[in-house]
PDB file of C-alpha atoms in Angstrom:
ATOM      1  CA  UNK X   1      -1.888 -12.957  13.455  1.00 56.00           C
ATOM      2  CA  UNK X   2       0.159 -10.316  15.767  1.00 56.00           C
ATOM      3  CA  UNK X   3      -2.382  -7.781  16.958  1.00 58.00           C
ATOM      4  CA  UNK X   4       0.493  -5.455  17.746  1.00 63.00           C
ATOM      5  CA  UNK X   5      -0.117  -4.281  14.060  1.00 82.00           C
ATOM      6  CA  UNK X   6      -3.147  -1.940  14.753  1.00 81.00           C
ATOM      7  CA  UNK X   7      -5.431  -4.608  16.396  1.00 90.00           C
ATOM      8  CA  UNK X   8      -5.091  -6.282  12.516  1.00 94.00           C
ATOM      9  CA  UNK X   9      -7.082  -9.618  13.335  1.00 93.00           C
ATOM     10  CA  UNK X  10     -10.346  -7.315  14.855  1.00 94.00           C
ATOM     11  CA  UNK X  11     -10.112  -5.432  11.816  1.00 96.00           C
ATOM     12  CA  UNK X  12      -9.558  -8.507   9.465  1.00 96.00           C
ATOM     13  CA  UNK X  13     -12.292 -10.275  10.647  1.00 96.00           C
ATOM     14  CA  UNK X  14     -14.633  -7.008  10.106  1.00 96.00           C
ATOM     15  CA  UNK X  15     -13.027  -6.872   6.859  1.00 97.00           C
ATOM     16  CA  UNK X  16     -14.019 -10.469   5.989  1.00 97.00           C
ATOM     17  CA  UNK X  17     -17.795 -10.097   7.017  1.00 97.00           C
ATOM     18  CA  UNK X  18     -18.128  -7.296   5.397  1.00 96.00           C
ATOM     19  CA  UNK X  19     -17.138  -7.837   2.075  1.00 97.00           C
ATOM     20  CA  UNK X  20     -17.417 -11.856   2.293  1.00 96.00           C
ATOM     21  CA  UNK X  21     -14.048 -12.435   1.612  1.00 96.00           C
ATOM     22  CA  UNK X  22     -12.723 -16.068   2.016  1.00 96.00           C
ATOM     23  CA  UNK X  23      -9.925 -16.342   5.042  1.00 97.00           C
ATOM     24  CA  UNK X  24      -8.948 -19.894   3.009  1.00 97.00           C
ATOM     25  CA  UNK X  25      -8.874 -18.139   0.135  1.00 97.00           C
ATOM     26  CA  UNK X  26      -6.140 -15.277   1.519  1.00 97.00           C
ATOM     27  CA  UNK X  27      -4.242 -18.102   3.475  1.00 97.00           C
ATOM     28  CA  UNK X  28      -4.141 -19.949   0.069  1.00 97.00           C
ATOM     29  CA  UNK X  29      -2.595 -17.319  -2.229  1.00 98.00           C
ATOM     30  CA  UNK X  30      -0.350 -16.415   0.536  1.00 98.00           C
ATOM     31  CA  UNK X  31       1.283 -19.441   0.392  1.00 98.00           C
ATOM     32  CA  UNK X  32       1.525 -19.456  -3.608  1.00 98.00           C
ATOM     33  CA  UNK X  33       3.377 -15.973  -3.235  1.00 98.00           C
ATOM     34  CA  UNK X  34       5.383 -17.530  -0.228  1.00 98.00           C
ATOM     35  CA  UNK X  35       6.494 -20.589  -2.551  1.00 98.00           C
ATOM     36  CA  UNK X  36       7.561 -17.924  -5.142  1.00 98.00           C
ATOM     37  CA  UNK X  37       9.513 -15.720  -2.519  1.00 98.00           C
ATOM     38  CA  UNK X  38      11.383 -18.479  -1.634  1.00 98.00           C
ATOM     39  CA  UNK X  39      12.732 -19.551  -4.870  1.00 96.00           C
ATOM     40  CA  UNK X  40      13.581 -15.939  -5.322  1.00 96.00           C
ATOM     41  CA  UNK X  41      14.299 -14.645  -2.604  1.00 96.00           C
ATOM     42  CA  UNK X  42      12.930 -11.536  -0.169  1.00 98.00           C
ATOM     43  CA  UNK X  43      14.544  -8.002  -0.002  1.00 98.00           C
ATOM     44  CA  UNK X  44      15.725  -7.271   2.939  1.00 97.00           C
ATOM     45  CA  UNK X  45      15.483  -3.636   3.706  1.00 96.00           C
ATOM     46  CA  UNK X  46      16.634  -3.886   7.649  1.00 92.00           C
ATOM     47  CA  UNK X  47      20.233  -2.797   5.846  1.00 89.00           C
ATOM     48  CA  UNK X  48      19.052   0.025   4.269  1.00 94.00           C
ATOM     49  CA  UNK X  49      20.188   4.044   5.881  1.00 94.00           C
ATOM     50  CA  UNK X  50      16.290   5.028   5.573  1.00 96.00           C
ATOM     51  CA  UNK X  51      15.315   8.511   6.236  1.00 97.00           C
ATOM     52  CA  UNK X  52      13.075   8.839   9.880  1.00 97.00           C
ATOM     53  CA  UNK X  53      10.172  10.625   7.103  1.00 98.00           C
ATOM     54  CA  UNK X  54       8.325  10.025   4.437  1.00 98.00           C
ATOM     55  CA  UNK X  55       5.686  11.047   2.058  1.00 98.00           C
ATOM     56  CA  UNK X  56       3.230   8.582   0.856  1.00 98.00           C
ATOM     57  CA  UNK X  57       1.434   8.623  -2.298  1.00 98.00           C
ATOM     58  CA  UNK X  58      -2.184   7.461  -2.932  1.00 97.00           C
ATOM     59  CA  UNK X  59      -3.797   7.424  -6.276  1.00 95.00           C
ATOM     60  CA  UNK X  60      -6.714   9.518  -5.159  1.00 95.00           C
ATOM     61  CA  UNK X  61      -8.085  12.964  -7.585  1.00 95.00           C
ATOM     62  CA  UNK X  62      -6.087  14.976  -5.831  1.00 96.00           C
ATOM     63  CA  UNK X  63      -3.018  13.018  -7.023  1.00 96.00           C
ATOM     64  CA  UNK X  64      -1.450  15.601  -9.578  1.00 96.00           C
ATOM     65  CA  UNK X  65      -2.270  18.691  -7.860  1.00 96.00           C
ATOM     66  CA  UNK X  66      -0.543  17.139  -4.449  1.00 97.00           C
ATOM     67  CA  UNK X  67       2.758  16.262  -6.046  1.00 97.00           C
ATOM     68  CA  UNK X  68       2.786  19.744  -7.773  1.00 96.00           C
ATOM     69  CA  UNK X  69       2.669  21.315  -4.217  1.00 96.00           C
ATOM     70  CA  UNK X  70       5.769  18.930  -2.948  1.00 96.00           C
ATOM     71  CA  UNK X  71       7.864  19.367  -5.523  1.00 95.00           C
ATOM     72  CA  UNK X  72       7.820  23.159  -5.397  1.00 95.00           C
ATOM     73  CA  UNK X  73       7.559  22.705  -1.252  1.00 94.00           C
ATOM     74  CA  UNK X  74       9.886  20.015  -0.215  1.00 94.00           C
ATOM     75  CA  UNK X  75      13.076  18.527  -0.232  1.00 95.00           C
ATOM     76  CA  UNK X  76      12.583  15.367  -1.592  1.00 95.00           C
ATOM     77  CA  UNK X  77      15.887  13.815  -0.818  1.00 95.00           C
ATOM     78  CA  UNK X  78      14.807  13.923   2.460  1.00 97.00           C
ATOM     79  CA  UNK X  79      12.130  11.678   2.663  1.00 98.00           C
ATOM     80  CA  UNK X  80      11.363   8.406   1.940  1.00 98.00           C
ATOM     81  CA  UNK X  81       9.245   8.556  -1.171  1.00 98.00           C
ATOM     82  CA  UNK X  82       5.835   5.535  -1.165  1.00 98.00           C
ATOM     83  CA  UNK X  83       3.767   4.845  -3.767  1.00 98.00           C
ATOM     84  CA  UNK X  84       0.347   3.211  -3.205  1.00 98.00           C
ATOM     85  CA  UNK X  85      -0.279   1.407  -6.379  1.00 96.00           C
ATOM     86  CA  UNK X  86      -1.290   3.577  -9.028  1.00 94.00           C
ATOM     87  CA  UNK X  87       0.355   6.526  -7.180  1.00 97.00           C
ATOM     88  CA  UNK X  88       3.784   4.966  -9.113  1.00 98.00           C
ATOM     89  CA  UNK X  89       2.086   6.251 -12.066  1.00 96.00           C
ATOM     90  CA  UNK X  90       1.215   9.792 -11.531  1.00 96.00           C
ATOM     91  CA  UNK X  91       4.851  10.547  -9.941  1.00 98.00           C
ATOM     92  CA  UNK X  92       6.691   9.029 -12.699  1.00 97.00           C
ATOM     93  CA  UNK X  93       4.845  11.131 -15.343  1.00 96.00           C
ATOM     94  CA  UNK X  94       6.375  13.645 -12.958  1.00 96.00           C
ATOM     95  CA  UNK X  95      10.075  12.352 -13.019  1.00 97.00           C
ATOM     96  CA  UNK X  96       9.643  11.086  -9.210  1.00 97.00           C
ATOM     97  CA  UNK X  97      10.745   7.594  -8.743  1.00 98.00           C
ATOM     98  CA  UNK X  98       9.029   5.828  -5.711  1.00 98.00           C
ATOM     99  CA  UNK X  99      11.510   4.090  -3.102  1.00 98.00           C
ATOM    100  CA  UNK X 100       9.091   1.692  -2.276  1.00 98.00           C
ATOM    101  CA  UNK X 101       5.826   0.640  -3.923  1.00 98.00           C
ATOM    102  CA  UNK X 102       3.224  -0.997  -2.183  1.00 98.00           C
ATOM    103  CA  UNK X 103       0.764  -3.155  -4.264  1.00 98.00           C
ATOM    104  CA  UNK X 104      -1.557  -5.773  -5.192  1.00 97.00           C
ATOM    105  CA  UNK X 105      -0.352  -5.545  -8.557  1.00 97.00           C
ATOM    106  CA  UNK X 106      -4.109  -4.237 -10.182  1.00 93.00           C
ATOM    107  CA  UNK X 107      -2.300  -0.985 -10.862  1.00 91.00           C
ATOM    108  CA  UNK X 108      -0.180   0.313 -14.138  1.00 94.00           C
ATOM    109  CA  UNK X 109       2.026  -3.190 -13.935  1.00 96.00           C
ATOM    110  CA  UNK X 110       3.940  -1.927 -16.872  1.00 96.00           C
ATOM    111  CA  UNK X 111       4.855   1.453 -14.849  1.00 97.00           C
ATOM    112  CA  UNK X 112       5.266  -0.495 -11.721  1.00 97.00           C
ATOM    113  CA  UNK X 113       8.096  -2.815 -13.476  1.00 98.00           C
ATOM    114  CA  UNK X 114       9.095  -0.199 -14.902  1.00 98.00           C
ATOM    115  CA  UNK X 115      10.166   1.571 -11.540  1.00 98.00           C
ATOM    116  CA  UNK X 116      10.952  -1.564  -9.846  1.00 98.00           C
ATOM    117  CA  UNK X 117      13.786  -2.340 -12.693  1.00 98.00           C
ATOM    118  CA  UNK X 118      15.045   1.122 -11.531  1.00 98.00           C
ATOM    119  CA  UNK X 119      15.457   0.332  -8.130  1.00 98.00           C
ATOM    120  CA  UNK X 120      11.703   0.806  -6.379  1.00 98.00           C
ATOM    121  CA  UNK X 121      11.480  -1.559  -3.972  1.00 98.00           C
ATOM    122  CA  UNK X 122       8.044  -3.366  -3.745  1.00 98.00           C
ATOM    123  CA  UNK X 123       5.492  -4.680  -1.263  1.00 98.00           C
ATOM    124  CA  UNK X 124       3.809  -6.971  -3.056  1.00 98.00           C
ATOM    125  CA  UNK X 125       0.152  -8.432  -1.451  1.00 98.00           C
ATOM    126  CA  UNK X 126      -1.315 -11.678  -1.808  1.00 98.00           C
ATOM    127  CA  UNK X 127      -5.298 -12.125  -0.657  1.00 97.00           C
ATOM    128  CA  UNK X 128      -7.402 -14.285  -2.260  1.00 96.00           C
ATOM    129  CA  UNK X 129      -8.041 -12.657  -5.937  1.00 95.00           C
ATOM    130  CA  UNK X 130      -4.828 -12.185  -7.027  1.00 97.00           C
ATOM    131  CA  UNK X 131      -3.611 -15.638  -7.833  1.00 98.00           C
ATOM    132  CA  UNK X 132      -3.360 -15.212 -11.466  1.00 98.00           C
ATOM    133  CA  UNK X 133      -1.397 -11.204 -11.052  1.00 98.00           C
ATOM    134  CA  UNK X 134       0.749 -12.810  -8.327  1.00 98.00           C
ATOM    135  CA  UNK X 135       1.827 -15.771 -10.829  1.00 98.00           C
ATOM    136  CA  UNK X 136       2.319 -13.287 -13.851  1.00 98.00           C
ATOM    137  CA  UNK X 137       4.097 -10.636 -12.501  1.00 98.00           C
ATOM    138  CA  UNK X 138       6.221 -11.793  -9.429  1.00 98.00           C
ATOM    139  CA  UNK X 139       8.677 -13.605 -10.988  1.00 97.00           C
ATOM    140  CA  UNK X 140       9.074 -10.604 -13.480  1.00 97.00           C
ATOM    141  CA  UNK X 141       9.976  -8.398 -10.178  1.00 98.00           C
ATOM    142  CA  UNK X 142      12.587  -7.951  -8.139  1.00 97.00           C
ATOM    143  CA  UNK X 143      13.436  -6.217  -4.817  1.00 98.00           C
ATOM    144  CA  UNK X 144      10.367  -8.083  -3.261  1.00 98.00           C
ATOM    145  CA  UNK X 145       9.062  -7.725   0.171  1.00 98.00           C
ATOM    146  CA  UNK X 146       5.624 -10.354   0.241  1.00 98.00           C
ATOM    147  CA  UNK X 147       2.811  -9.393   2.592  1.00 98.00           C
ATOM    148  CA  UNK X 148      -0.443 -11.180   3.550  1.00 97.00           C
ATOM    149  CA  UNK X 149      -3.798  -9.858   5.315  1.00 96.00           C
ATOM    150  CA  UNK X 150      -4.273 -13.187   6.209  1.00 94.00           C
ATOM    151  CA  UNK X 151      -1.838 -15.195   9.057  1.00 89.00           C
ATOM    152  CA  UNK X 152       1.565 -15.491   8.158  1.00 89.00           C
ATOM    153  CA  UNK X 153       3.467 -17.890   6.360  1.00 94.00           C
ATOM    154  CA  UNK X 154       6.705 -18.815   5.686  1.00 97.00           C
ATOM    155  CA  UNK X 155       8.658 -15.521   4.227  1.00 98.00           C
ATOM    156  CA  UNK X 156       5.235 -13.273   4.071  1.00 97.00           C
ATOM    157  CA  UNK X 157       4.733 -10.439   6.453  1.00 96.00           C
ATOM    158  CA  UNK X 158       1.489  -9.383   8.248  1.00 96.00           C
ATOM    159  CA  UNK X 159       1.820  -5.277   8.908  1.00 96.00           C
ATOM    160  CA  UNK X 160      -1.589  -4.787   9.293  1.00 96.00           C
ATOM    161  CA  UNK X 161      -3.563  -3.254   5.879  1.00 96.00           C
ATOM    162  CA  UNK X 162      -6.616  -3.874   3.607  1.00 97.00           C
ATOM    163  CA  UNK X 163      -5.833  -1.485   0.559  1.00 97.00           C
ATOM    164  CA  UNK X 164      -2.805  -0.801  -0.948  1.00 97.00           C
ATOM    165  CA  UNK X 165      -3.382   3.156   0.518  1.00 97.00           C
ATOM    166  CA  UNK X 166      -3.554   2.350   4.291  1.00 98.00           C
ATOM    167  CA  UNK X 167      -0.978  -0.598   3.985  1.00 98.00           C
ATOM    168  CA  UNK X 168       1.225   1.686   2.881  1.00 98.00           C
ATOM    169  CA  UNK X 169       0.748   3.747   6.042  1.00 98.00           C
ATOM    170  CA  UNK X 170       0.667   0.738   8.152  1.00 98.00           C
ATOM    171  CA  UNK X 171       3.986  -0.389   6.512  1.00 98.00           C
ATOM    172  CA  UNK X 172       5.833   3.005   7.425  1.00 98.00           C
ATOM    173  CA  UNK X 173       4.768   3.046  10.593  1.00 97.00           C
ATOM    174  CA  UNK X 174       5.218  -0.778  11.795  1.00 95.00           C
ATOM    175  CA  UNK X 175       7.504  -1.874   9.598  1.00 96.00           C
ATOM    176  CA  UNK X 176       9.699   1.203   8.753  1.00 97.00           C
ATOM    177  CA  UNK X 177       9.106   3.079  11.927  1.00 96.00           C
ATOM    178  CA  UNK X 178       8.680   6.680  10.360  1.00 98.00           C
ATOM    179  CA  UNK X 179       8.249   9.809  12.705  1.00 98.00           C
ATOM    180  CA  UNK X 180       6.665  11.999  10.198  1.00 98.00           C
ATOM    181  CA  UNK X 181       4.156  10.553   7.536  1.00 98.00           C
ATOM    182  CA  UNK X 182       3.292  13.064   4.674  1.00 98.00           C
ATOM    183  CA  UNK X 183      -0.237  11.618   3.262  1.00 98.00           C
ATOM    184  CA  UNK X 184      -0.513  12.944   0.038  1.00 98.00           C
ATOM    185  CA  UNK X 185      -3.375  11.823  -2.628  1.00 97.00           C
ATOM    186  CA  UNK X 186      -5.275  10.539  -0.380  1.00 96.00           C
ATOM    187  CA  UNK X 187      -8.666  11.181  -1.138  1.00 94.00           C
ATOM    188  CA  UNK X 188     -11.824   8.770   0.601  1.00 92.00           C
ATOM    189  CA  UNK X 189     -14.889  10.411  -1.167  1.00 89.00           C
ATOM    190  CA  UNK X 190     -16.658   8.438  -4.404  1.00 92.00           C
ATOM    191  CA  UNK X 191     -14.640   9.555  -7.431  1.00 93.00           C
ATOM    192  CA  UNK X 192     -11.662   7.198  -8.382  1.00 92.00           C
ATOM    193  CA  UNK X 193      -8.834   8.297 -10.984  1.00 92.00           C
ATOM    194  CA  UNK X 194      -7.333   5.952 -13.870  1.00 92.00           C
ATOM    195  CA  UNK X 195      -3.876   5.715 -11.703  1.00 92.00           C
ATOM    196  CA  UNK X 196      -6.004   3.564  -9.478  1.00 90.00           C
ATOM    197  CA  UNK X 197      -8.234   1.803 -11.868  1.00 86.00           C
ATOM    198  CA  UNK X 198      -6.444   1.907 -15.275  1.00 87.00           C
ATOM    199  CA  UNK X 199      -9.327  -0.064 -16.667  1.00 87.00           C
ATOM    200  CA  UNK X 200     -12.071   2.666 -16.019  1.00 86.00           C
ATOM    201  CA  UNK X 201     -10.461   4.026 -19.098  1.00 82.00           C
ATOM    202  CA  UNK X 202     -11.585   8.000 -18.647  1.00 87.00           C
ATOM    203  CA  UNK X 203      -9.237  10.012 -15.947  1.00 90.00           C
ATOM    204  CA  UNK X 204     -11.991  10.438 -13.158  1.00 92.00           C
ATOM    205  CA  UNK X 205     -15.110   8.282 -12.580  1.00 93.00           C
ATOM    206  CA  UNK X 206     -17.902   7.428  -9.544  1.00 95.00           C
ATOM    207  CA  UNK X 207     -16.266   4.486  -8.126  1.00 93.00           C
ATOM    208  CA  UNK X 208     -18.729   1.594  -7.526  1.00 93.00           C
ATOM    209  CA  UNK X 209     -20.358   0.485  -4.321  1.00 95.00           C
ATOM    210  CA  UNK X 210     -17.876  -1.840  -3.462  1.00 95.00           C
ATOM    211  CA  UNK X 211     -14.883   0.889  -3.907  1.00 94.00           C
ATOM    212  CA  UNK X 212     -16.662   3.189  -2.248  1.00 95.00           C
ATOM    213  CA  UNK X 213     -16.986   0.294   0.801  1.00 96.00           C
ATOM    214  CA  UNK X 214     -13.276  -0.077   0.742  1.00 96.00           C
ATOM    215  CA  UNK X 215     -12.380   3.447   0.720  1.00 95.00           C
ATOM    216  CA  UNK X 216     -14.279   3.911   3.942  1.00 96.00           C
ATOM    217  CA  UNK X 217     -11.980   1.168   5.744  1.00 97.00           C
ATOM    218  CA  UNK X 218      -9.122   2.525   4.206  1.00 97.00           C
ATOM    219  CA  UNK X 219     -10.217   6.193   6.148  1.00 97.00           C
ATOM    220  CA  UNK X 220     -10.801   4.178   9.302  1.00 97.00           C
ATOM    221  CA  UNK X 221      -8.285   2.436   9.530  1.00 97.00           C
ATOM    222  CA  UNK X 222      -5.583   5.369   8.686  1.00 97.00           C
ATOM    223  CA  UNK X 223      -7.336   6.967  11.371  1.00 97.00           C
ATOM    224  CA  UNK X 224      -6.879   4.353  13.768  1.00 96.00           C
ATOM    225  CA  UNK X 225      -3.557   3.977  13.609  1.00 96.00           C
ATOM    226  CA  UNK X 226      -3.161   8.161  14.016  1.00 96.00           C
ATOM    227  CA  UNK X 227      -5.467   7.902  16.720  1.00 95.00           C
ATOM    228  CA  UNK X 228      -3.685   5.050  18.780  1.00 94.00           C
ATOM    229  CA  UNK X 229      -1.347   6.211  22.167  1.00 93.00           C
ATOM    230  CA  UNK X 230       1.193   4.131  20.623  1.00 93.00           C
ATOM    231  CA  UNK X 231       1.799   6.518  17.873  1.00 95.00           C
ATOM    232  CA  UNK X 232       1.486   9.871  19.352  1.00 96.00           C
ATOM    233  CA  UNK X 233       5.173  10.031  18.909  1.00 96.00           C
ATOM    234  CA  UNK X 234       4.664   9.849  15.049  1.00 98.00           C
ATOM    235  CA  UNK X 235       3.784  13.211  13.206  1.00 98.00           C
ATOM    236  CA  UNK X 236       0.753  12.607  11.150  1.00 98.00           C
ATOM    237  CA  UNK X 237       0.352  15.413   7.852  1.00 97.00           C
ATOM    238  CA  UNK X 238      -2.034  15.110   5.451  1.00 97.00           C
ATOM    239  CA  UNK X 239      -1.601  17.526   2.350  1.00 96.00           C
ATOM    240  CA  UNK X 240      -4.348  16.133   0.515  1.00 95.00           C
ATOM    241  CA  UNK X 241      -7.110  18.549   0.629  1.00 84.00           C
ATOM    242  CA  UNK X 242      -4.253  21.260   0.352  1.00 81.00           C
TER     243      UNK X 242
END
């Protein structure tokens, strides 16, 4: 594991502890998603023009009220548009189509193939719960970049990242090498929406204790990686509370 990526293995192994996650477990699916990748075949973005900005998209209650404020605020041409999950939800109900989505495929799937059939490219994260989403849906996706939280393997990247929310930010800053991050719908207190969890079934509800656990790393570990020398080059914006 390359702790260039945010110190990733401290955090991973606090991670782990905490919630009693199984490292064999991660390194396991990992190398299910890997075996898939390679019969399919992994996006490479290192051709794309990319804008030096973007604006990333978390599925947080302040979701709807954020994206109302950008579109009436910003040009969105110029910026690199990331979903977190759910997030691809909420913007296409508002005729935004993500550029890249970054999930563990527990979102909207039928939204997220939706916007990955029109050209959203997709992060897609194996750890150690996702076996059966990873076999369903992968091979229905294309554009595919694989990622792991565990160590790498074979075509899978390691940015750094525990939810889909702070991976995302990881991901523009270590893999896409943004200047100016625009964190919108990014919301760390106890409520959750339906974009994240469509199975709550109501639009807002008290996440659980677990939820609530990982939405405190999430915050920590988006704060790390503002916090660190090695980004103070990076222009950090949060619109969330806006």
């Amino acid at each position: 594991m390359d702790k260039y990526y945010n110190d990733w293995e401290k955090w991973y192994n606090l991670i782990v502890k905490e919630f009693n996650f199984n490292k064999e477990e991660d390194y396991r699916v990992s190398l299910i998603l890997d075996n898939i990748i390679q019969n399919k075949g992994k996006f490479d973005i290192t051709n794309m023009h990319l804008p030096n900005q973007c604006i990333i998209f978390g599925a947080g209650p302040s979701i709807k009220k954020n994206i109302s404020f950008i579109k009436s605020t910003f040009d969105l041409e110029k910026y690199l548009i990331i979903a977190s999950d759910g997030a691809t939800t909420a913007l296409m109900e508002e005729d935004i189509l993500p550029d890249i989505i970054v999930s563990d495929l527990d979102g909207d799937m039928k939204k997220i193939i939706e916007a990955n059939k029109q050209g959203s490219i997709i992060y897609v994260h194996a750890h150690g719960d996702n076996q059966d989403k990873i076999e369903k849906y992968v091979p229905q996706l294309d554009k595919i970049i694989p990622t792991t939280q565990s160590k790498k393997v074979g075509l899978l990247e390691n940015y750094g990242g525990f939810t889909d929310g702070d991976r995302a930010v990881h991901i523009a800053v270590y893999a896409l090498n943004m200047e100016t991050i625009i964190l919108a719908g990014m919301d760390f207190g106890n409520i959750i929406t339906n974009y994240s969890r469509p199975e709550i079934g109501v639009h807002l509800k008290e996440a659980d204790n677990v939820k609530k656990l990982k939405l405190k790393y999430a915050e920590k570990l988006i704060n790390s990686i503002k916090n660190k020398k090695s980004n103070s080059h990076i222009n950090f914006i949060d619109i969330t509370l806006i």
